[in-house]
Coordinates of C-alpha atoms and ligand atoms in Angstrom, one line a residue:
M1 CA -56.4 53.3 -14.1
K2 CA -56.3 52.5 -17.8
R3 CA -60.0 51.8 -17.9
K4 CA -60.7 55.2 -16.2
A5 CA -58.5 57.0 -18.7
Q6 CA -60.5 55.4 -21.6
A7 CA -63.8 56.3 -20.0
Q8 CA -62.7 59.9 -20.0
H9 CA -61.9 59.8 -23.7
P10 CA -64.7 57.9 -25.3
M11 CA -64.7 58.0 -29.1
L12 CA -67.9 57.9 -31.1
K13 CA -68.0 56.3 -34.5
A14 CA -69.9 58.0 -37.2
G15 CA -70.7 56.7 -40.7
I16 CA -71.0 59.1 -43.6
T17 CA -72.8 58.1 -46.8
G18 CA -74.9 59.3 -49.7
G19 CA -75.4 58.6 -53.4
I20 CA -72.7 59.2 -55.9
G21 CA -72.1 62.9 -56.4
S22 CA -74.0 63.9 -53.3
G23 CA -70.8 65.4 -51.8
K24 CA -69.6 62.8 -49.4
T25 CA -65.9 63.3 -50.1
T26 CA -66.3 67.1 -50.0
V27 CA -68.0 66.8 -46.6
C28 CA -65.3 64.5 -45.3
K29 CA -62.6 66.9 -46.3
M30 CA -64.4 69.5 -44.2
F31 CA -64.5 67.2 -41.2
E32 CA -60.8 66.5 -41.7
K33 CA -60.1 70.2 -41.6
L34 CA -61.8 70.2 -38.2
G35 CA -59.3 67.6 -37.1
M36 CA -61.5 64.5 -37.3
P37 CA -60.0 61.3 -38.8
V38 CA -61.8 59.8 -41.7
Y39 CA -61.6 56.2 -43.0
Y40 CA -62.3 56.2 -46.7
A41 CA -63.8 52.7 -47.1
D42 CA -63.9 52.6 -50.9
D43 CA -60.3 53.7 -51.4
Q44 CA -59.3 51.3 -48.6
A45 CA -61.1 48.4 -50.3
K46 CA -59.0 49.0 -53.4
Y47 CA -55.9 49.1 -51.3
L48 CA -56.8 45.8 -49.5
M49 CA -57.5 44.1 -52.8
Q50 CA -53.9 44.8 -53.7
H51 CA -52.2 44.2 -50.4
E52 CA -54.2 41.9 -48.1
H53 CA -53.0 38.3 -48.6
F54 CA -56.1 36.5 -47.4
L55 CA -58.4 38.6 -49.6
I56 CA -56.1 38.2 -52.6
D57 CA -56.1 34.4 -52.2
Q58 CA -59.9 34.4 -52.0
L59 CA -60.2 36.6 -55.1
K60 CA -57.9 34.3 -57.0
K61 CA -59.8 31.2 -55.9
N62 CA -63.1 32.6 -56.9
F63 CA -62.4 34.6 -59.9
G64 CA -59.3 33.0 -61.4
E65 CA -55.5 33.5 -60.9
D66 CA -55.5 35.7 -64.0
V67 CA -57.2 38.6 -62.1
Y68 CA -53.7 39.3 -60.7
A69 CA -51.1 39.8 -63.5
N70 CA -47.6 40.0 -62.1
G71 CA -49.0 40.5 -58.6
K72 CA -51.1 43.5 -59.7
L73 CA -54.9 43.3 -59.7
D74 CA -56.4 43.6 -63.2
R75 CA -59.4 45.7 -62.2
K76 CA -60.9 45.8 -65.7
L77 CA -60.7 42.0 -66.0
L78 CA -62.4 41.5 -62.6
A79 CA -65.0 44.1 -63.4
G80 CA -65.7 42.3 -66.7
K81 CA -66.2 39.0 -64.7
V82 CA -68.9 40.5 -62.5
F83 CA -70.5 42.9 -65.0
N84 CA -74.2 42.2 -65.5
D85 CA -74.0 39.2 -63.2
P86 CA -75.6 40.0 -59.8
A87 CA -74.6 36.6 -58.3
R88 CA -70.9 37.1 -59.1
L89 CA -71.1 40.7 -58.0
A90 CA -72.6 39.6 -54.7
L91 CA -69.8 37.0 -54.3
L92 CA -67.2 39.7 -54.9
N93 CA -68.8 41.9 -52.3
S94 CA -69.1 39.1 -49.8
L95 CA -65.3 38.7 -50.0
V96 CA -64.3 42.4 -50.0
H97 CA -66.7 43.7 -47.4
P98 CA -65.6 41.6 -44.5
A99 CA -62.0 42.5 -45.3
V100 CA -62.9 46.2 -45.1
F101 CA -64.9 45.6 -42.0
R102 CA -61.9 44.0 -40.2
D103 CA -59.6 46.8 -41.5
T104 CA -62.1 49.4 -40.2
E105 CA -62.0 47.8 -36.7
R106 CA -58.2 47.9 -36.7
W107 CA -58.2 51.5 -37.8
M108 CA -60.7 52.6 -35.2
E109 CA -58.6 51.0 -32.5
E110 CA -55.6 53.0 -33.7
Q111 CA -57.5 56.2 -33.6
K112 CA -58.3 55.9 -29.9
E113 CA -54.7 57.0 -29.3
K114 CA -55.6 60.4 -30.7
K115 CA -58.2 61.0 -28.0
V116 CA -60.6 62.6 -30.6
P117 CA -64.3 62.9 -29.7
Y118 CA -65.3 61.0 -32.8
V119 CA -64.1 59.5 -36.1
L120 CA -65.8 59.0 -39.4
K121 CA -66.1 56.1 -41.9
E122 CA -67.1 57.1 -45.4
A123 CA -68.6 54.6 -47.8
A124 CA -71.0 54.8 -50.7
L125 CA -72.7 51.6 -49.7
L126 CA -72.6 51.9 -45.9
V127 CA -76.3 51.2 -45.6
E128 CA -76.5 48.6 -48.4
T129 CA -73.8 46.5 -46.8
G130 CA -75.2 46.8 -43.3
S131 CA -71.9 48.1 -42.0
Y132 CA -73.6 51.2 -40.6
K133 CA -75.0 49.0 -37.8
A134 CA -71.5 48.8 -36.2
L135 CA -71.4 52.6 -35.9
D136 CA -72.9 55.0 -33.4
K137 CA -74.2 57.7 -35.7
L138 CA -75.1 57.9 -39.4
I139 CA -74.7 61.1 -41.5
V140 CA -76.4 61.1 -44.9
V141 CA -75.5 63.6 -47.6
T142 CA -78.2 64.3 -50.1
A143 CA -78.7 66.3 -53.3
P144 CA -81.2 66.0 -56.1
L145 CA -80.3 63.4 -58.8
D146 CA -79.9 66.0 -61.6
T147 CA -77.4 68.0 -59.5
R148 CA -75.5 64.8 -58.6
V149 CA -75.3 63.7 -62.3
Q150 CA -74.1 67.2 -63.3
R151 CA -71.4 67.3 -60.6
V152 CA -70.1 63.8 -61.4
S153 CA -70.1 64.3 -65.1
E154 CA -67.8 67.3 -64.5
R155 CA -65.7 65.6 -61.9
D156 CA -65.2 62.3 -63.7
K157 CA -65.6 63.4 -67.3
T158 CA -68.1 60.6 -67.7
N159 CA -71.6 60.4 -69.3
E160 CA -75.0 60.2 -67.8
E161 CA -75.5 56.6 -68.7
E162 CA -72.4 55.4 -66.8
I163 CA -73.4 57.5 -63.8
M164 CA -77.0 56.1 -63.8
A165 CA -75.6 52.5 -63.9
R166 CA -73.8 53.3 -60.7
V167 CA -76.8 55.0 -59.2
K168 CA -78.8 51.8 -59.8
N169 CA -76.5 49.9 -57.5
Q170 CA -77.3 52.2 -54.7
L171 CA -80.4 52.4 -52.4
P172 CA -82.6 55.4 -53.0
E173 CA -81.6 58.4 -50.9
E174 CA -85.0 58.4 -49.1
E175 CA -84.2 55.0 -47.6
K176 CA -80.9 56.2 -46.2
V177 CA -82.4 59.4 -44.9
K178 CA -84.9 57.3 -42.8
L179 CA -81.9 55.7 -41.0
A180 CA -79.9 59.0 -40.6
D181 CA -79.1 60.8 -37.3
F182 CA -78.0 63.8 -39.3
V183 CA -78.9 64.8 -42.9
I184 CA -76.8 67.2 -44.9
T185 CA -78.6 68.8 -47.8
N186 CA -76.0 69.7 -50.3
T187 CA -77.9 72.0 -52.7
G188 CA -76.2 75.3 -52.0
S189 CA -72.8 76.8 -51.9
L190 CA -69.7 75.2 -50.3
E191 CA -69.9 77.7 -47.5
E192 CA -73.5 76.6 -46.7
L193 CA -72.2 73.0 -46.7
E194 CA -69.4 73.9 -44.3
Q195 CA -72.0 75.5 -41.9
Q196 CA -73.9 72.2 -41.8
V197 CA -70.7 70.3 -41.2
L198 CA -69.8 72.6 -38.3
K199 CA -73.2 72.2 -36.7
I200 CA -72.9 68.4 -36.8
H201 CA -69.4 68.6 -35.5
E202 CA -70.6 70.6 -32.5
Q203 CA -73.5 68.1 -31.9
M204 CA -71.1 65.2 -32.1
I205 CA -68.9 66.8 -29.5
E206 CA -72.0 67.3 -27.3
E207 CA -73.0 63.7 -27.8
N208 CA -69.5 62.6 -26.8
S209 CA -69.5 64.7 -23.7
K210 CA -72.6 62.9 -22.5
L211 CA -70.5 59.7 -22.5
A212 CA -67.5 61.1 -20.7
V213 CA -68.9 61.0 -17.2
Ligands
ADP301 P1 -69.2 62.0 -53.7 O1 -68.0 61.7 -52.9 O2 -70.5 61.9 -52.9 O3 -69.3 61.2 -55.0 P2 -68.0 64.6 -54.2 O4 -67.7 65.1 -52.8 O5 -66.8 64.0 -54.9 O6 -69.2 63.5 -54.2 O7 -68.7 65.7 -55.0 C1 -68.9 65.6 -56.4 C2 -68.4 66.8 -57.2 O8 -69.2 67.9 -56.9 C3 -67.0 67.2 -56.8 O9 -66.3 67.6 -57.9 C4 -67.2 68.4 -55.8 O10 -66.1 69.3 -55.8 C5 -68.5 69.0 -56.3 N1 -69.3 69.6 -55.3 C6 -69.8 69.0 -54.1 N2 -70.5 69.8 -53.4 C7 -70.6 71.0 -54.1 C8 -71.2 72.2 -53.8 N3 -71.9 72.5 -52.8 N4 -71.0 73.2 -54.7 C9 -70.2 73.0 -55.8 N5 -69.6 71.9 -56.1 C10 -69.8 70.8 -55.3

């Protein structure tokens, strides 16, 4: 009985990614407005670094007890320890990403209760980390670099140099687009963006209905 009930409510897993300032978060808010649950991997990574004991132990072991001062992660200190050191940065990622992956799996299981047609996982480095492979569909949000830099400098009150340093850690958009099931081009108004989201939403429901037989 139970198995049948599950088959009638299959849940697709979609990933959503794009370069910094492409509009990922804005797009996710639109999906949430349509009632779709979103897992924000980058925010959740920060949460886990503060609350998941196994991860905390590993970070202390590899980067020093001092990265936690009075039980609180000293982000600046940790960032300083990996800054300009690709091997140390890779080590940090190799500890954080599996923790996020485990947490995503747990979250996805929880969402099944909601009987929604699909859920979304948002992450800036979804392709870079390979975690998109565990998902059914990939949505990539794109916008030209100059538009992205302009948007982020307004959003974060930061300068172009800092933004470009973050862009350099990300794969070029073209590479992500090659892997995408859906591409959102965020060069117009928010209304135009919403139209694209709605279209994908309908297609995802359609994809889901093919499974529910
Ligand atoms: P990301 O999560 O990919 O870094 P955001 O969704 O935070 O990007 O978007 C970056 C900034 O640009 C935000 O301040 C957002 O409000 C703004 N923005 C995104 N898309 C549009 C758009 N189509 N028109 C105007 N502003 C936009």
